[in-house]
Tab-separated table of C-alpha atoms in Angstrom:
chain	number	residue	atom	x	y	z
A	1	UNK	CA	-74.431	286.829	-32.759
A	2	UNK	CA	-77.504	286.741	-30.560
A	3	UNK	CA	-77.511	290.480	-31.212
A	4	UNK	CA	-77.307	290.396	-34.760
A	5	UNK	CA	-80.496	288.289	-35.002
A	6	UNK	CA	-82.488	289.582	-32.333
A	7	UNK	CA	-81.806	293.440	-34.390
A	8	UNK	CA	-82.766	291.372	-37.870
A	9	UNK	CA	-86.479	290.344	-35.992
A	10	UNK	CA	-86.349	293.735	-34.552
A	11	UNK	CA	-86.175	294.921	-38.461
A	12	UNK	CA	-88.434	292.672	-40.268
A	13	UNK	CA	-91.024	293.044	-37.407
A	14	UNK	CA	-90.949	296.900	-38.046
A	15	UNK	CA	-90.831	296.156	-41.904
A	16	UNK	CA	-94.091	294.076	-41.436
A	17	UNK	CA	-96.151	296.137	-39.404
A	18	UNK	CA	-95.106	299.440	-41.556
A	19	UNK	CA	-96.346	297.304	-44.882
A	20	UNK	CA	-100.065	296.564	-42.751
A	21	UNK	CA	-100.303	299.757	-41.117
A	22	UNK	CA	-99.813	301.822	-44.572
A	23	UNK	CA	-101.882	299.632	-46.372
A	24	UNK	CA	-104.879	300.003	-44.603
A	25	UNK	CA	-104.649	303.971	-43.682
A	26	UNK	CA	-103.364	305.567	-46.859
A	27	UNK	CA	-106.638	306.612	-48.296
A	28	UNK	CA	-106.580	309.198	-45.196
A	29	UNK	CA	-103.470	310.421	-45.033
A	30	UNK	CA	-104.082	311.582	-49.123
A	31	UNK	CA	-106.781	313.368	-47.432
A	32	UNK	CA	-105.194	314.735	-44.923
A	33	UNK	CA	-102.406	315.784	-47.506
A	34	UNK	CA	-104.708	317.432	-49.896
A	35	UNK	CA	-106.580	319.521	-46.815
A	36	UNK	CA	-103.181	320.545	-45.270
A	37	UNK	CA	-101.838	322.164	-49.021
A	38	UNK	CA	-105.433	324.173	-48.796
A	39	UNK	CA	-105.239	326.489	-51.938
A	40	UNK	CA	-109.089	326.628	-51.674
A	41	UNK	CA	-109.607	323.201	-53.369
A	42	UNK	CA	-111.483	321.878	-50.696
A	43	UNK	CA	-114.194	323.061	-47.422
A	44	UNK	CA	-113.409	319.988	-45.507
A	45	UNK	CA	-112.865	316.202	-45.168
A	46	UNK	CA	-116.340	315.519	-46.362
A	47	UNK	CA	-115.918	318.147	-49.494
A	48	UNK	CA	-112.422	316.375	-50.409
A	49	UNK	CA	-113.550	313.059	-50.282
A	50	UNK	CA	-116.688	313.576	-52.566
A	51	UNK	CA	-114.474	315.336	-55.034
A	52	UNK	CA	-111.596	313.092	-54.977
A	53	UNK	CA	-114.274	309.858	-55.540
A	54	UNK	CA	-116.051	311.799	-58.445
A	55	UNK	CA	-112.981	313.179	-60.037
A	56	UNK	CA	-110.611	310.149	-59.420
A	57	UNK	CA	-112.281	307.117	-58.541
A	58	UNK	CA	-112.027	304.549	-55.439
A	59	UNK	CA	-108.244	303.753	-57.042
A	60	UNK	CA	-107.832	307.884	-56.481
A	61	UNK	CA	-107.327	306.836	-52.971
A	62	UNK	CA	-104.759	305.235	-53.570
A	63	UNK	CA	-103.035	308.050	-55.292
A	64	UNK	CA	-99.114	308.595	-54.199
A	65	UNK	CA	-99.410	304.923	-52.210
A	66	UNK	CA	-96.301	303.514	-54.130
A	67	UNK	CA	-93.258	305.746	-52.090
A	68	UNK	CA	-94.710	304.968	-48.659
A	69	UNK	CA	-95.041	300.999	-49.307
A	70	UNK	CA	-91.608	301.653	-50.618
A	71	UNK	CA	-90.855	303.615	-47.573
A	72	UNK	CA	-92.455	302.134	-44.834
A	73	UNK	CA	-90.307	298.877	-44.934
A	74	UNK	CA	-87.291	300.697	-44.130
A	75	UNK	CA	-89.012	303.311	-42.125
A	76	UNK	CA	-90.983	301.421	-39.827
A	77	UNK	CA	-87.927	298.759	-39.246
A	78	UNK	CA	-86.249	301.980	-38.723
A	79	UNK	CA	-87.888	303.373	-36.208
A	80	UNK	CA	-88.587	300.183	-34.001
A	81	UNK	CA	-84.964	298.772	-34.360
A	82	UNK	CA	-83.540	302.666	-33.496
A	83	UNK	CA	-86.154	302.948	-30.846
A	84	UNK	CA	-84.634	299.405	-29.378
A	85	UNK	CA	-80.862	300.930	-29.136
A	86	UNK	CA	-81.244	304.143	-27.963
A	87	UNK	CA	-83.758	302.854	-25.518
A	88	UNK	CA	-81.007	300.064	-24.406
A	89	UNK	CA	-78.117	302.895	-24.786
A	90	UNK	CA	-80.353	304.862	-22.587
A	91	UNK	CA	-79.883	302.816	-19.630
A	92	UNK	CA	-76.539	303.892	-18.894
A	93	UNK	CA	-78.366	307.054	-18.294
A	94	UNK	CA	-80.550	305.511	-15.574
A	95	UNK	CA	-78.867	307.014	-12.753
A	96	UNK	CA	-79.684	310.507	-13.697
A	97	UNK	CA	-82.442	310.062	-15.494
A	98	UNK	CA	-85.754	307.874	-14.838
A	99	UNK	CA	-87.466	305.230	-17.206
A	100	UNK	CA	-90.337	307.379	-18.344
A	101	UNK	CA	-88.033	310.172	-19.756
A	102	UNK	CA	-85.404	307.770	-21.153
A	103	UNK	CA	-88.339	305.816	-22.976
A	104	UNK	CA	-89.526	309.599	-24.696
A	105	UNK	CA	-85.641	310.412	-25.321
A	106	UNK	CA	-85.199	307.317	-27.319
A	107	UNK	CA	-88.359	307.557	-28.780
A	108	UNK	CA	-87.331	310.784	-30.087
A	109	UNK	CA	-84.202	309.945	-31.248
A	110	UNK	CA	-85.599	307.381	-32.954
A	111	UNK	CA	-87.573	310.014	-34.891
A	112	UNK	CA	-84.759	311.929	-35.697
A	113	UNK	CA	-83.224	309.438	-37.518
A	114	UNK	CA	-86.042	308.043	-38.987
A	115	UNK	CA	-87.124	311.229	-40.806
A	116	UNK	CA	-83.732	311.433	-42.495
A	117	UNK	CA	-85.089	307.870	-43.706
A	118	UNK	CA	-88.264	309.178	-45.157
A	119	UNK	CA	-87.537	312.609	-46.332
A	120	UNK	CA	-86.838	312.022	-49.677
A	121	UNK	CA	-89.969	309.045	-50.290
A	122	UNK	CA	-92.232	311.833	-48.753
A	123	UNK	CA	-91.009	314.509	-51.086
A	124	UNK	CA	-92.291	312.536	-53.844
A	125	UNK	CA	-95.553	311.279	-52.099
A	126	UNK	CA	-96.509	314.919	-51.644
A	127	UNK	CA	-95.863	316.112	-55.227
A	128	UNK	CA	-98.197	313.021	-56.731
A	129	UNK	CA	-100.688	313.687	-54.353
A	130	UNK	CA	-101.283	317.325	-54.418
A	131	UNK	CA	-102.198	316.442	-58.285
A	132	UNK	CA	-105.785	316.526	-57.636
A	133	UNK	CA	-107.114	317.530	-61.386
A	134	UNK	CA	-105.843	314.244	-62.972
A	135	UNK	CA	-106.925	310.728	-62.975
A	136	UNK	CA	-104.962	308.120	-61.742
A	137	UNK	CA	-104.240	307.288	-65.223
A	138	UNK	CA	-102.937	310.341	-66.176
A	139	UNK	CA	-100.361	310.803	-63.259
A	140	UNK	CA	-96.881	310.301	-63.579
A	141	UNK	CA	-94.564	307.620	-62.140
A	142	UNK	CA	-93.050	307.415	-58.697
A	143	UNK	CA	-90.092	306.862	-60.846
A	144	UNK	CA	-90.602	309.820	-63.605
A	145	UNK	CA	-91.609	311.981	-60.250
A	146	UNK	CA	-88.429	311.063	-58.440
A	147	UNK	CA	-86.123	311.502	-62.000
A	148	UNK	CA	-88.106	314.820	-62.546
A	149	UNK	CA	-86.999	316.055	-58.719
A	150	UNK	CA	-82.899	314.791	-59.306
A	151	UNK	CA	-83.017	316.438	-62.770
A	152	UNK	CA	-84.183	319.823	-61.771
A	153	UNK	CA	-83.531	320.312	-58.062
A	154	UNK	CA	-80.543	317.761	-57.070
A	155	UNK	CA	-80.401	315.601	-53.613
A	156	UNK	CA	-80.069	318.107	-51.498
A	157	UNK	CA	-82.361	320.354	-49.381
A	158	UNK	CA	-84.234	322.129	-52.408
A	159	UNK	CA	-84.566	318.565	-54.064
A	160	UNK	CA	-85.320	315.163	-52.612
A	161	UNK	CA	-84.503	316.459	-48.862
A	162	UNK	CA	-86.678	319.547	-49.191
A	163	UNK	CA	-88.279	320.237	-45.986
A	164	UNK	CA	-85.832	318.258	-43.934
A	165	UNK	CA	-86.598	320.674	-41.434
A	166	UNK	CA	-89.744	320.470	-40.643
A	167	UNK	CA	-89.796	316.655	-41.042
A	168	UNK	CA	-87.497	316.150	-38.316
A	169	UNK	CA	-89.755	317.771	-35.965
A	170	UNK	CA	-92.969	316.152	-37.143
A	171	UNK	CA	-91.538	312.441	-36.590
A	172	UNK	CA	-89.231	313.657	-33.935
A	173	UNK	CA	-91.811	314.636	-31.426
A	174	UNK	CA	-94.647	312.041	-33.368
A	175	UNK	CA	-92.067	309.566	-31.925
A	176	UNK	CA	-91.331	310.786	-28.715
A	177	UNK	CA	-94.674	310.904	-27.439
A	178	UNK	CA	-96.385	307.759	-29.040
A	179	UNK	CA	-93.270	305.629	-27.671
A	180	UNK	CA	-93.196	307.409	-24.422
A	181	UNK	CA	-96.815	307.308	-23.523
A	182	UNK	CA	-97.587	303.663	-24.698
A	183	UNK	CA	-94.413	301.820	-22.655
A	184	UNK	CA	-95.158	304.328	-19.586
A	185	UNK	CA	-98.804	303.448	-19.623
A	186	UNK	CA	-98.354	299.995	-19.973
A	187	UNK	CA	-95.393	300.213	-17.507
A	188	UNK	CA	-98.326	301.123	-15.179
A	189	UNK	CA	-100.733	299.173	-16.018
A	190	UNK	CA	-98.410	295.917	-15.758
A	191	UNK	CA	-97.343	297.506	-11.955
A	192	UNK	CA	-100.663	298.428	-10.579
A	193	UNK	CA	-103.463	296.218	-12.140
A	194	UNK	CA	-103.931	292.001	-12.987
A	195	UNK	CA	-102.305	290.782	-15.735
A	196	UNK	CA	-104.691	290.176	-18.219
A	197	UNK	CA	-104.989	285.754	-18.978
A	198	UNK	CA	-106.702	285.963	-22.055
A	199	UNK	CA	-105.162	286.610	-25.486
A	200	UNK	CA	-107.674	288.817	-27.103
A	201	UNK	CA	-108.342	291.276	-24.421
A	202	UNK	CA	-104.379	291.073	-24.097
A	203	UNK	CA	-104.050	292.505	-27.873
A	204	UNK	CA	-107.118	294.616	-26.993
A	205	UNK	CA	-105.723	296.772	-24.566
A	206	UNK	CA	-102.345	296.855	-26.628
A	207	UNK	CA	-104.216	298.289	-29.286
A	208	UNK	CA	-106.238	300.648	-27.126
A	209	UNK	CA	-102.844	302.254	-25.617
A	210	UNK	CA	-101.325	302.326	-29.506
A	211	UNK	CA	-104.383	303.798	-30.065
A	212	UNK	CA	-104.281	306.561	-27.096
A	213	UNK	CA	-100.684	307.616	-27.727
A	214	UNK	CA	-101.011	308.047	-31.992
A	215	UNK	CA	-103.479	310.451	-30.918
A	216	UNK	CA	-102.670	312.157	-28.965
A	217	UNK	CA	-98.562	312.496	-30.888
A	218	UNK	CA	-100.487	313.564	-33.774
A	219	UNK	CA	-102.651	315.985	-32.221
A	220	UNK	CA	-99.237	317.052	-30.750
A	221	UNK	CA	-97.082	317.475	-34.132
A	222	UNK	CA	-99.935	318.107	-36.492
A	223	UNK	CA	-98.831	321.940	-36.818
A	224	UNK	CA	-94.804	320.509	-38.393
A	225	UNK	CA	-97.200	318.347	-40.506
A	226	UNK	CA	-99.017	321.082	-41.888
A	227	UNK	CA	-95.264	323.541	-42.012
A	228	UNK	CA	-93.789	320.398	-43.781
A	229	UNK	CA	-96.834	319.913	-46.567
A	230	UNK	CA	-96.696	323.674	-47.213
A	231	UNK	CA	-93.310	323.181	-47.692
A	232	UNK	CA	-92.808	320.495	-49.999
A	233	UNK	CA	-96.262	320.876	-51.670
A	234	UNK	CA	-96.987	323.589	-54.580
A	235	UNK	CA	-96.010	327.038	-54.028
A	236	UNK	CA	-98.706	329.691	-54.559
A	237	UNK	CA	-97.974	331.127	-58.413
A	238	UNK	CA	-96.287	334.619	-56.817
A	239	UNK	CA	-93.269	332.096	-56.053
A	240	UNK	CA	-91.755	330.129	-53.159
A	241	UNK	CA	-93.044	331.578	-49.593
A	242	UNK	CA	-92.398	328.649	-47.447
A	243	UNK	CA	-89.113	327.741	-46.506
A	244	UNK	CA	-88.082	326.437	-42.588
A	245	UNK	CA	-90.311	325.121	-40.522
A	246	UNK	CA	-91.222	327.834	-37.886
A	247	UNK	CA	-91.288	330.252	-40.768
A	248	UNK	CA	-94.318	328.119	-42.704
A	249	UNK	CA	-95.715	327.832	-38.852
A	250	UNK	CA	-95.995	331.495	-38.215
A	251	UNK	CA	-96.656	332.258	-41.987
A	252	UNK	CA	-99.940	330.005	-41.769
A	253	UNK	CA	-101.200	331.466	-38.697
A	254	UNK	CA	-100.985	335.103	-39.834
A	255	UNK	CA	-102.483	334.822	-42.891
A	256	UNK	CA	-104.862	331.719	-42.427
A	257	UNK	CA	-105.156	331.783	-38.985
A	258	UNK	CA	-104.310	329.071	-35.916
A	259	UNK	CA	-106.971	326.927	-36.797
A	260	UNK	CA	-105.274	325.953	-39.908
A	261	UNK	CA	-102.343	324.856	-38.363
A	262	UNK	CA	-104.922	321.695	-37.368
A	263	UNK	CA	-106.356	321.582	-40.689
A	264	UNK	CA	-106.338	317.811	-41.328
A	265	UNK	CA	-105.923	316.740	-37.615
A	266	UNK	CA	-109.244	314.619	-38.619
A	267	UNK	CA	-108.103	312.050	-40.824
A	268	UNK	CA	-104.523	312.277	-39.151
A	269	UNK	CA	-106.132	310.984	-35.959
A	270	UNK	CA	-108.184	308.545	-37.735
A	271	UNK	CA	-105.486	307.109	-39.625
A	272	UNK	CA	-102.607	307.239	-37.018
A	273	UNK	CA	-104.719	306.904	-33.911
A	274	UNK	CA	-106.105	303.042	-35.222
A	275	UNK	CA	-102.732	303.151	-37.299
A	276	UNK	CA	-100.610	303.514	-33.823
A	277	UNK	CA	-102.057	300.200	-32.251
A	278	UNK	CA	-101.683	298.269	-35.289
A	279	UNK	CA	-98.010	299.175	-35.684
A	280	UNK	CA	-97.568	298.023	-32.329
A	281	UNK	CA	-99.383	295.068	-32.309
A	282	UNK	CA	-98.260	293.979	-35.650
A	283	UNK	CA	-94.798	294.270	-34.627
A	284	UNK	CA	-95.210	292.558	-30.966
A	285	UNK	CA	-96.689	289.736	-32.712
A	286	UNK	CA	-94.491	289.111	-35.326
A	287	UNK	CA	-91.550	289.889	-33.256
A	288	UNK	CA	-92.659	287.190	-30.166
A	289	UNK	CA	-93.296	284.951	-33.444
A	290	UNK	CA	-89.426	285.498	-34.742
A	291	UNK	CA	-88.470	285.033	-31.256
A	292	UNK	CA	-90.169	281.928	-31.065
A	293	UNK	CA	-89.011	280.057	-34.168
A	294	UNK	CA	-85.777	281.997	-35.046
């Protein structure tokens, strides 16, 4: 029983701190969407944002938002509860393997599974946000989007799980690294440094090392990011060239070149570097809270 409830606060912990972390750092990732599809739209961050506030609106920001508040309930309870098993089913491992590795092997497992969570919400996020010549009002549905997707394309790999492929790598190693790095480096800091008495500089430094390992995991995966936007994004009018992920990967960098493999690394860092501690504090907190007073 004491397992049951301790994996329900694992769950609504996750739910909560996906709901805060996506509500404060969507506006980027639409940004970092709409530079990653390319198509000649846009010069840079600064280009895309004008544009999208003169063409759209503040609310323009807020374009696509609907499938990952939808999403990030289940994904974010998903990937902290997962991350919590495998890293407790890792310890039968521990006499071959040592803690830092079996912390980034969860953490990557974790991934796996959650990007068979979100494959299908960020199908449709994608489509309604690479619709950058109509206003908010004009855009369909999440619903009509998702119906539209079913109707023509199915469930499957060309419909609502297109670009499974390179979504599994993009959370799988986003995962791997942020969960890694941030129990390993406070693993450290906890062995080799005083534990810090106050309460604030205590959530500071939490946030600091959330901080330091979403950047540096997105700096990591950015390239799948970029394979799995091309992917499920608009195809160029000659028909479909993008299809698996190191396909799209190679594809990019011989006809656009390696640095475009990065192209939105900006506001991906901005929004998952800050998003990365928040996540993790949000969930600490409201985790020790459950603990606490369930």
């Amino acid at each position: 029983m004491d397992k049951v409830k301790d994996g329900g606060r694992q769950i609504a912990a996750g739910g909560c701190a996906g709901l805060v972390e996506v509500s404060l750092m969507h506006p980027l990732d639409l940004l970092k969407t709409r530079l990653q599809i390319g198509g000649g739209h846009f010069t840079g961050l600064a280009d895309c944002f004008q544009k999208t506030l003169r063409k759209e609106g503040a609310l323009g920001f807020y374009k696509g938002i609907l499938p990952p508040i939808l999403a990030e309930t289940p994904k974010r309870a998903t990937k902290f509860f997962t991350f919590e098993q495998y890293k407790k089913a890792s310890e039968q491992l521990s006499t071959f393997l040592p803690l830092w590795s079996r912390l980034s092997l969860a953490g990557l497992c974790s991934g796996l599974t959650e990007a068979f969570v979100i494959c299908p919400f960020e199908v449709i996020k994608v489509r309604l946000q690479s619709e950058h010549n109509v206003t908010l009002q004009e855009q369909k549905s999440t619903a009509s989007v998702a119906r539209e997707i079913i109707r023509t394309k199915g469930l499957g790999l060309n419909g609502l799980y297109l670009g499974l492929g390179p979504t599994l790598y993009r959370h799988g190693v986003w995962n791997m690294i942020y969960f890694g790095l941030y129990h390993n480096m406070r693993n450290f800091l906890s062995a080799t440094t005083v534990p810090i008495q106050n309460q604030y500089g205590d959530i500071a430094m939490r946030l600091l090392l959330g901080f330091t390992a979403g950047t540096l995991a997105s700096i990591a995966n950015i390239p799948f990011d970029v394979a799995k936007s091309r992917v499920q994004g608009p195809q160029p009018s000659t028909g479909r060239i993008y299809h698996s992920t190191w396909q799209t990967v190679f594809l990019v960098r011989k006809q656009e070149g390696f640095k475009t493999l990065y192209r939105g690394l900006v506001p991906k860092v901005m929004r998952l570097g800050p998003g990365g501690g928040i996540m993790l504090v949000v969930y600490e907190t409201v985790y020790d809270f459950l603990q606490r007073h369930t």
